[in-house]
């Protein structure tokens, strides 16, 4: 298809309450929404690296600038036959996975719209529902966290993810495990530790966690392989897997036993599909993670999560978890299996069946650009 125009919206979406992790606190989610036009149709996509370069080296203001100056002009006016073709046209720009993902995801959604197919089917998935998990950031107190977990367990969540950082660590984990001896838990360290903390990770083996997510540096694979050799709890990599090449290296090195695939972090759906397939071939299961996206980004993650090597409940939450009025409409809601456990359902509309509400978008937009062929 020929890309006729790309429109970029740098948005700051206010959260209901701050999101606390090992890298700090977010009061708004900064993201980039993209509207792409081609073949007389349009589609929306999203890439959300957050406000500051703390989760990864990229940030929303940065990816808006890179998209505006370099990436969007490289694809506008061009005919692009596939996700691989799009990635090749952006290949001479190094890194910038989140920025590339904005265009890559938009290409896939637009292609699905043109083919009048739901995105999940266009990606090769068959089923249209997937399990989703619960996820808790750092709370004001352990009792508050225990109450939150209790509600999630009562609500049928099969697994609970806990943010873990110095000062909110072993003591928290012990209290949680004592209260909930059989529930599936994992912790996410958001690269807050170093290999010198090996002894602490050996102690974590006692808590029978499903996995430890990104314990060490955001760009490390070697120390993770050393840690995985020493501890029995599986390691899951998140931040470290920012491209297909990095996934290949992690699988070769034995740096992890799980991969959290966030389509935005790996450069978009083209690479997410490749990593999913490589991991599957290597016997490494995956699950879909998110960056507190609006419903637009959530629908892209939901479509991806329908693929068969995503075997652990996803970090896909209903719009109402983080937003009083999600800029993407319709909002994402949680459905239930017959046993009451929470699931997400992929949209059966062509593409993702979701786009920003014009008035809300105007309210949250901090910068806008439209790129057309020169
Ligand atoms: Mg993570």
Short mmCIF file of C-alpha atoms and ligand atoms in Angstrom, two decimals:
data_model
loop_
_atom_site.label_atom_id
_atom_site.label_comp_id
_atom_site.label_asym_id
_atom_site.label_seq_id
_atom_site.Cartn_x
_atom_site.Cartn_y
_atom_site.Cartn_z
CA UNK A 1 0.00 0.00 0.00
CA UNK A 2 1.04 3.60 -0.54
CA UNK A 3 1.30 5.69 2.63
CA UNK A 4 -0.37 9.03 1.89
CA UNK A 5 0.07 10.73 5.28
CA UNK A 6 1.16 10.17 8.86
CA UNK A 7 -0.23 12.22 11.72
CA UNK A 8 1.49 12.20 15.12
CA UNK A 9 0.00 13.11 18.50
CA UNK A 10 2.27 13.34 21.55
CA UNK A 11 -0.20 12.91 24.40
CA UNK A 12 -0.04 13.10 28.22
CA UNK A 13 -2.89 11.02 29.67
CA UNK A 14 -3.60 11.61 33.40
CA UNK A 15 -3.60 8.46 35.56
CA UNK A 16 -6.16 7.82 38.30
CA UNK A 17 -3.24 7.32 40.74
CA UNK A 18 0.56 7.42 40.36
CA UNK A 19 2.31 4.33 38.95
CA UNK A 20 5.32 3.47 41.16
CA UNK A 21 8.11 1.20 39.92
CA UNK A 22 11.85 0.68 40.45
CA UNK A 23 12.50 3.66 38.13
CA UNK A 24 10.18 6.17 39.80
CA UNK A 25 6.62 7.53 39.72
CA UNK A 26 4.44 8.41 36.74
CA UNK A 27 1.43 10.71 37.19
CA UNK A 28 0.56 10.79 33.51
CA UNK A 29 1.27 8.32 30.73
CA UNK A 30 3.07 10.01 27.86
CA UNK A 31 2.54 8.24 24.61
CA UNK A 32 2.47 8.83 20.86
CA UNK A 33 -0.71 8.08 18.92
CA UNK A 34 -0.36 7.73 15.16
CA UNK A 35 -2.95 8.11 12.42
CA UNK A 36 -1.83 6.67 9.11
CA UNK A 37 -3.57 7.07 5.75
CA UNK A 38 -3.34 4.91 2.63
CA UNK A 39 -5.52 3.43 -0.12
CA UNK A 40 -8.35 5.78 0.90
CA UNK A 41 -8.47 4.25 4.41
CA UNK A 42 -6.93 5.20 7.75
CA UNK A 43 -5.83 3.44 10.94
CA UNK A 44 -4.68 4.35 14.43
CA UNK A 45 -1.81 2.90 16.45
CA UNK A 46 0.17 3.80 19.56
CA UNK A 47 3.64 3.56 21.07
CA UNK A 48 4.04 4.45 24.73
CA UNK A 49 7.62 4.79 26.07
CA UNK A 50 6.41 6.97 29.02
CA UNK A 51 7.48 10.52 29.86
CA UNK A 52 11.15 10.13 30.77
CA UNK A 53 13.95 7.83 29.50
CA UNK A 54 13.78 5.74 32.70
CA UNK A 55 12.13 2.47 31.57
CA UNK A 56 14.28 2.48 28.40
CA UNK A 57 16.50 5.07 26.67
CA UNK A 58 13.46 6.30 24.70
CA UNK A 59 10.82 8.78 25.85
CA UNK A 60 7.60 10.17 24.39
CA UNK A 61 8.95 13.63 23.45
CA UNK A 62 11.98 11.93 21.90
CA UNK A 63 10.06 9.45 19.77
CA UNK A 64 7.71 12.24 18.60
CA UNK A 65 10.75 14.23 17.41
CA UNK A 66 12.41 11.21 15.75
CA UNK A 67 9.17 10.20 14.04
CA UNK A 68 8.52 13.74 12.81
CA UNK A 69 12.00 14.48 11.51
CA UNK A 70 13.26 11.12 10.30
CA UNK A 71 10.99 8.08 10.39
CA UNK A 72 7.65 9.34 9.06
CA UNK A 73 9.28 11.20 6.11
CA UNK A 74 11.06 7.91 5.22
CA UNK A 75 7.74 6.08 4.67
CA UNK A 76 5.28 8.77 3.57
CA UNK A 77 4.65 8.69 -0.18
CA UNK A 78 6.23 5.22 -0.38
CA UNK A 79 4.57 1.97 -1.30
CA UNK A 80 5.06 -0.54 1.52
CA UNK A 81 4.22 -4.17 0.87
CA UNK A 82 4.82 -5.75 4.31
CA UNK A 83 6.01 -5.16 7.84
CA UNK A 84 9.45 -6.39 6.74
CA UNK A 85 9.45 -3.86 3.90
CA UNK A 86 8.61 -1.09 6.39
CA UNK A 87 11.37 -2.20 8.78
CA UNK A 88 13.83 -2.28 5.84
CA UNK A 89 12.91 1.32 4.91
CA UNK A 90 13.69 2.34 8.53
CA UNK A 91 16.69 0.01 8.88
CA UNK A 92 19.40 2.67 8.40
CA UNK A 93 18.12 4.47 11.50
CA UNK A 94 19.76 2.80 14.50
CA UNK A 95 17.78 1.73 17.55
CA UNK A 96 14.66 3.81 18.32
CA UNK A 97 12.46 0.72 18.70
CA UNK A 98 9.53 2.55 20.31
CA UNK A 99 9.55 5.16 17.54
CA UNK A 100 9.68 2.52 14.80
CA UNK A 101 6.88 0.59 16.53
CA UNK A 102 4.50 3.53 16.12
CA UNK A 103 4.74 3.24 12.32
CA UNK A 104 5.06 -0.54 12.21
CA UNK A 105 1.94 -1.08 14.34
CA UNK A 106 0.08 1.52 12.26
CA UNK A 107 1.04 -0.32 9.04
CA UNK A 108 -0.36 -3.61 10.40
CA UNK A 109 -3.62 -2.04 11.57
CA UNK A 110 -4.07 -0.20 8.25
CA UNK A 111 -3.32 -3.37 6.29
CA UNK A 112 -5.95 -5.23 8.35
CA UNK A 113 -8.46 -2.44 7.69
CA UNK A 114 -7.76 -2.57 3.94
CA UNK A 115 -8.12 -6.35 3.98
CA UNK A 116 -11.28 -6.01 6.12
CA UNK A 117 -9.83 -8.48 8.64
CA UNK A 118 -9.44 -8.22 12.42
CA UNK A 119 -5.82 -7.60 13.37
CA UNK A 120 -5.53 -10.81 15.38
CA UNK A 121 -6.43 -12.88 12.32
CA UNK A 122 -4.06 -10.85 10.13
CA UNK A 123 -1.30 -11.75 12.64
CA UNK A 124 -2.09 -15.44 12.19
CA UNK A 125 -3.95 -16.08 15.45
CA UNK A 126 -6.97 -18.37 15.62
CA UNK A 127 -8.46 -17.96 19.13
CA UNK A 128 -9.99 -14.63 20.10
CA UNK A 129 -9.70 -14.65 23.90
CA UNK A 130 -6.70 -14.77 26.24
CA UNK A 131 -6.07 -14.78 29.99
CA UNK A 132 -5.01 -11.58 31.67
CA UNK A 133 -3.27 -11.08 35.01
CA UNK A 134 -3.19 -8.60 37.88
CA UNK A 135 -0.27 -6.23 38.47
CA UNK A 136 0.49 -4.08 41.51
CA UNK A 137 3.01 -1.26 41.80
CA UNK A 138 4.69 -0.15 45.01
CA UNK A 139 2.01 0.72 47.60
CA UNK A 140 2.04 3.01 50.65
CA UNK A 141 2.08 -0.03 52.95
CA UNK A 142 2.30 -3.83 52.81
CA UNK A 143 -1.21 -4.07 54.29
CA UNK A 144 -2.57 -1.98 51.44
CA UNK A 145 -0.88 -4.33 48.96
CA UNK A 146 -2.26 -7.42 50.74
CA UNK A 147 -5.77 -5.96 50.52
CA UNK A 148 -5.30 -5.21 46.79
CA UNK A 149 -4.04 -8.76 46.15
CA UNK A 150 -6.93 -10.22 48.14
CA UNK A 151 -9.40 -8.44 45.87
CA UNK A 152 -7.56 -9.71 42.74
CA UNK A 153 -7.55 -13.30 44.04
CA UNK A 154 -11.27 -13.06 44.90
CA UNK A 155 -11.80 -11.66 41.41
CA UNK A 156 -10.39 -14.84 39.84
CA UNK A 157 -6.97 -13.61 38.66
CA UNK A 158 -4.76 -16.63 37.99
CA UNK A 159 -1.52 -14.76 38.48
CA UNK A 160 -0.39 -11.60 40.25
CA UNK A 161 2.66 -9.54 39.35
CA UNK A 162 4.38 -7.44 41.99
CA UNK A 163 6.77 -4.56 41.43
CA UNK A 164 9.96 -5.15 43.43
CA UNK A 165 12.64 -2.61 44.30
CA UNK A 166 15.10 -1.88 47.13
CA UNK A 167 13.00 -1.10 50.22
CA UNK A 168 9.99 -2.96 48.76
CA UNK A 169 11.54 -6.39 48.48
CA UNK A 170 12.01 -9.55 50.59
CA UNK A 171 9.92 -8.35 53.54
CA UNK A 172 7.04 -7.53 51.17
CA UNK A 173 7.41 -10.88 49.41
CA UNK A 174 7.39 -12.81 52.69
CA UNK A 175 4.19 -11.10 53.83
CA UNK A 176 2.53 -11.79 50.47
CA UNK A 177 3.57 -15.46 50.39
CA UNK A 178 2.45 -16.01 53.98
CA UNK A 179 -0.99 -14.59 53.24
CA UNK A 180 -1.40 -16.30 49.84
CA UNK A 181 0.51 -19.62 49.99
CA UNK A 182 -0.77 -21.14 46.73
CA UNK A 183 -1.39 -18.15 44.42
CA UNK A 184 0.86 -17.74 41.34
CA UNK A 185 3.08 -14.67 41.75
CA UNK A 186 6.00 -13.16 39.93
CA UNK A 187 8.06 -10.07 40.63
CA UNK A 188 9.22 -7.35 38.24
CA UNK A 189 12.47 -5.63 39.23
CA UNK A 190 12.57 -3.20 36.25
CA UNK A 191 16.36 -3.62 36.08
CA UNK A 192 16.82 -2.36 39.64
CA UNK A 193 19.56 -4.81 40.68
CA UNK A 194 23.07 -6.00 39.73
CA UNK A 195 24.79 -9.39 39.68
CA UNK A 196 26.34 -8.39 43.03
CA UNK A 197 22.82 -8.94 44.47
CA UNK A 198 23.05 -12.64 43.59
CA UNK A 199 22.71 -13.76 47.20
CA UNK A 200 19.34 -11.99 47.53
CA UNK A 201 18.08 -13.67 44.35
CA UNK A 202 19.13 -17.07 45.77
CA UNK A 203 16.89 -16.33 48.79
CA UNK A 204 14.00 -15.51 46.45
CA UNK A 205 14.03 -19.14 45.24
CA UNK A 206 12.30 -19.99 48.56
CA UNK A 207 9.17 -18.07 47.53
CA UNK A 208 8.23 -20.35 44.62
CA UNK A 209 7.67 -17.52 42.15
CA UNK A 210 6.62 -18.19 38.56
CA UNK A 211 9.46 -15.95 37.39
CA UNK A 212 11.61 -12.91 38.15
CA UNK A 213 11.15 -10.24 35.51
CA UNK A 214 14.15 -8.14 34.43
CA UNK A 215 16.21 -8.38 37.61
CA UNK A 216 19.40 -6.81 36.17
CA UNK A 217 20.45 -3.95 33.88
CA UNK A 218 18.08 -2.89 31.09
CA UNK A 219 20.67 -3.67 28.39
CA UNK A 220 22.25 -6.80 29.88
CA UNK A 221 22.14 -10.39 28.66
CA UNK A 222 25.39 -11.88 30.03
CA UNK A 223 24.84 -11.26 33.75
CA UNK A 224 21.27 -12.52 33.37
CA UNK A 225 22.67 -15.77 31.94
CA UNK A 226 25.03 -16.04 34.94
CA UNK A 227 22.17 -15.38 37.35
CA UNK A 228 19.90 -17.90 35.60
CA UNK A 229 22.63 -20.56 35.93
CA UNK A 230 22.69 -19.98 39.69
CA UNK A 231 19.03 -19.63 40.70
CA UNK A 232 16.15 -22.03 40.11
CA UNK A 233 13.41 -19.40 39.66
CA UNK A 234 12.99 -18.73 35.92
CA UNK A 235 14.14 -15.33 34.66
CA UNK A 236 11.87 -13.40 32.32
CA UNK A 237 13.44 -10.67 30.20
CA UNK A 238 11.55 -7.48 29.41
CA UNK A 239 13.70 -4.33 28.97
CA UNK A 240 16.69 -6.32 27.58
CA UNK A 241 14.72 -7.63 24.58
CA UNK A 242 14.50 -4.52 22.39
CA UNK A 243 14.99 -6.15 18.98
CA UNK A 244 14.93 -9.49 17.17
CA UNK A 245 18.75 -9.69 17.35
CA UNK A 246 18.69 -9.23 21.10
CA UNK A 247 16.12 -12.02 21.43
CA UNK A 248 18.34 -14.34 19.37
CA UNK A 249 21.31 -13.55 21.64
CA UNK A 250 19.27 -14.05 24.83
CA UNK A 251 18.05 -17.44 23.62
CA UNK A 252 21.61 -18.47 22.62
CA UNK A 253 23.09 -17.34 25.94
CA UNK A 254 20.32 -18.85 28.09
CA UNK A 255 19.66 -15.45 29.64
CA UNK A 256 15.99 -16.23 30.33
CA UNK A 257 13.30 -18.91 30.39
CA UNK A 258 10.48 -16.49 29.56
CA UNK A 259 10.14 -13.40 27.35
CA UNK A 260 7.74 -10.55 28.00
CA UNK A 261 6.95 -9.18 24.53
CA UNK A 262 5.78 -5.60 24.38
CA UNK A 263 5.15 -4.75 20.74
CA UNK A 264 6.30 -1.15 21.23
CA UNK A 265 9.56 -2.08 22.96
CA UNK A 266 10.69 -4.47 20.19
CA UNK A 267 10.02 -2.11 17.27
CA UNK A 268 6.46 -3.16 16.50
CA UNK A 269 4.36 -6.13 15.52
CA UNK A 270 6.72 -7.26 12.72
CA UNK A 271 9.45 -7.93 15.28
CA UNK A 272 7.03 -9.13 17.97
CA UNK A 273 5.88 -11.90 15.61
CA UNK A 274 9.48 -12.90 14.84
CA UNK A 275 10.44 -13.00 18.54
CA UNK A 276 7.29 -15.01 19.34
CA UNK A 277 8.22 -17.57 16.66
CA UNK A 278 11.94 -17.74 17.61
CA UNK A 279 11.08 -18.23 21.28
CA UNK A 280 8.52 -20.89 20.42
CA UNK A 281 11.12 -22.79 18.36
CA UNK A 282 13.54 -22.57 21.31
CA UNK A 283 10.92 -23.84 23.79
CA UNK A 284 10.72 -20.47 25.57
CA UNK A 285 7.14 -19.36 26.31
CA UNK A 286 6.12 -15.70 26.21
CA UNK A 287 3.50 -13.32 27.50
CA UNK A 288 2.37 -9.88 26.38
CA UNK A 289 3.31 -6.85 28.45
CA UNK A 290 2.20 -3.25 28.23
CA UNK A 291 3.18 0.35 28.96
CA UNK A 292 -0.12 1.66 30.35
CA UNK A 293 -1.36 2.34 26.83
CA UNK A 294 -4.72 3.83 25.93
CA UNK A 295 -7.37 1.50 24.50
CA UNK A 296 -5.76 1.98 21.05
CA UNK A 297 -2.47 0.44 22.18
CA UNK A 298 -4.31 -2.12 24.32
CA UNK A 299 -6.21 -3.43 21.30
CA UNK A 300 -2.92 -3.96 19.45
CA UNK A 301 -1.55 -5.91 22.45
CA UNK A 302 -4.77 -7.89 22.74
CA UNK A 303 -4.57 -8.93 19.08
CA UNK A 304 -0.95 -10.04 19.54
CA UNK A 305 -1.75 -11.97 22.73
CA UNK A 306 -3.97 -14.37 20.77
CA UNK A 307 -0.90 -16.16 19.32
CA UNK A 308 -0.25 -19.62 20.70
CA UNK A 309 3.15 -19.21 22.40
CA UNK A 310 1.71 -16.58 24.78
CA UNK A 311 0.97 -19.03 27.59
CA UNK A 312 1.13 -16.82 30.72
CA UNK A 313 -1.64 -14.31 31.48
CA UNK A 314 -0.94 -10.93 29.89
CA UNK A 315 -0.40 -7.51 31.46
CA UNK A 316 -3.48 -6.17 29.72
CA UNK A 317 -5.79 -4.23 31.99
CA UNK A 318 -9.20 -2.66 31.49
CA UNK A 319 -9.22 1.05 30.64
CA UNK A 320 -10.88 1.81 34.00
CA UNK A 321 -7.84 0.47 35.90
CA UNK A 322 -5.73 3.52 35.00
CA UNK A 323 -7.99 6.09 33.34
CA UNK A 324 -11.20 7.86 34.32
CA UNK A 325 -11.91 8.50 30.63
CA UNK A 326 -9.66 6.52 28.24
CA UNK A 327 -8.83 8.56 25.14
CA UNK A 328 -9.37 5.39 23.05
CA UNK A 329 -12.97 4.36 22.36
CA UNK A 330 -14.54 1.95 22.89
CA UNK A 331 -12.72 1.38 26.18
CA UNK A 332 -11.21 -2.01 26.94
CA UNK A 333 -13.20 -4.12 29.37
CA UNK A 334 -12.45 -7.46 30.98
CA UNK A 335 -14.58 -10.49 30.08
CA UNK A 336 -14.87 -13.74 32.03
CA UNK A 337 -14.38 -17.41 31.32
CA UNK A 338 -17.10 -19.76 32.59
CA UNK A 339 -14.95 -20.35 35.72
CA UNK A 340 -14.98 -16.58 36.36
CA UNK A 341 -11.31 -15.94 35.47
CA UNK A 342 -10.60 -12.69 33.62
CA UNK A 343 -9.87 -12.62 29.90
CA UNK A 344 -9.53 -10.10 27.11
CA UNK A 345 -11.30 -10.56 23.77
CA UNK A 346 -9.89 -9.45 20.44
CA UNK A 347 -12.04 -7.12 18.37
CA UNK A 348 -13.74 -8.74 15.38
CA UNK A 349 -13.86 -5.40 13.52
CA UNK A 350 -11.43 -4.83 10.63
CA UNK A 351 -8.17 -3.59 12.19
CA UNK A 352 -8.59 -3.02 15.94
CA UNK A 353 -12.09 -1.48 16.10
CA UNK A 354 -10.81 1.37 18.30
CA UNK A 355 -9.72 4.96 17.80
CA UNK A 356 -9.24 8.11 19.90
CA UNK A 357 -12.22 10.27 20.78
CA UNK A 358 -11.54 13.57 18.97
CA UNK A 359 -12.42 15.85 21.92
CA UNK A 360 -10.46 13.83 24.47
CA UNK A 361 -7.50 13.62 22.09
CA UNK A 362 -7.44 17.40 21.74
CA UNK A 363 -7.44 17.73 25.54
CA UNK A 364 -4.44 15.43 26.11
CA UNK A 365 -2.33 16.39 23.05
CA UNK A 366 0.87 18.29 23.87
CA UNK A 367 2.33 18.25 20.34
CA UNK A 368 0.94 17.42 16.89
CA UNK A 369 2.45 16.99 13.44
CA UNK A 370 1.17 15.92 10.03
CA UNK A 371 3.66 14.53 7.53
CA UNK A 372 2.73 14.36 3.86
CA UNK A 373 4.84 13.67 0.76
CA UNK A 374 7.02 16.70 -0.01
MG1 LIG B 1 8.49 -5.37 33.19
#
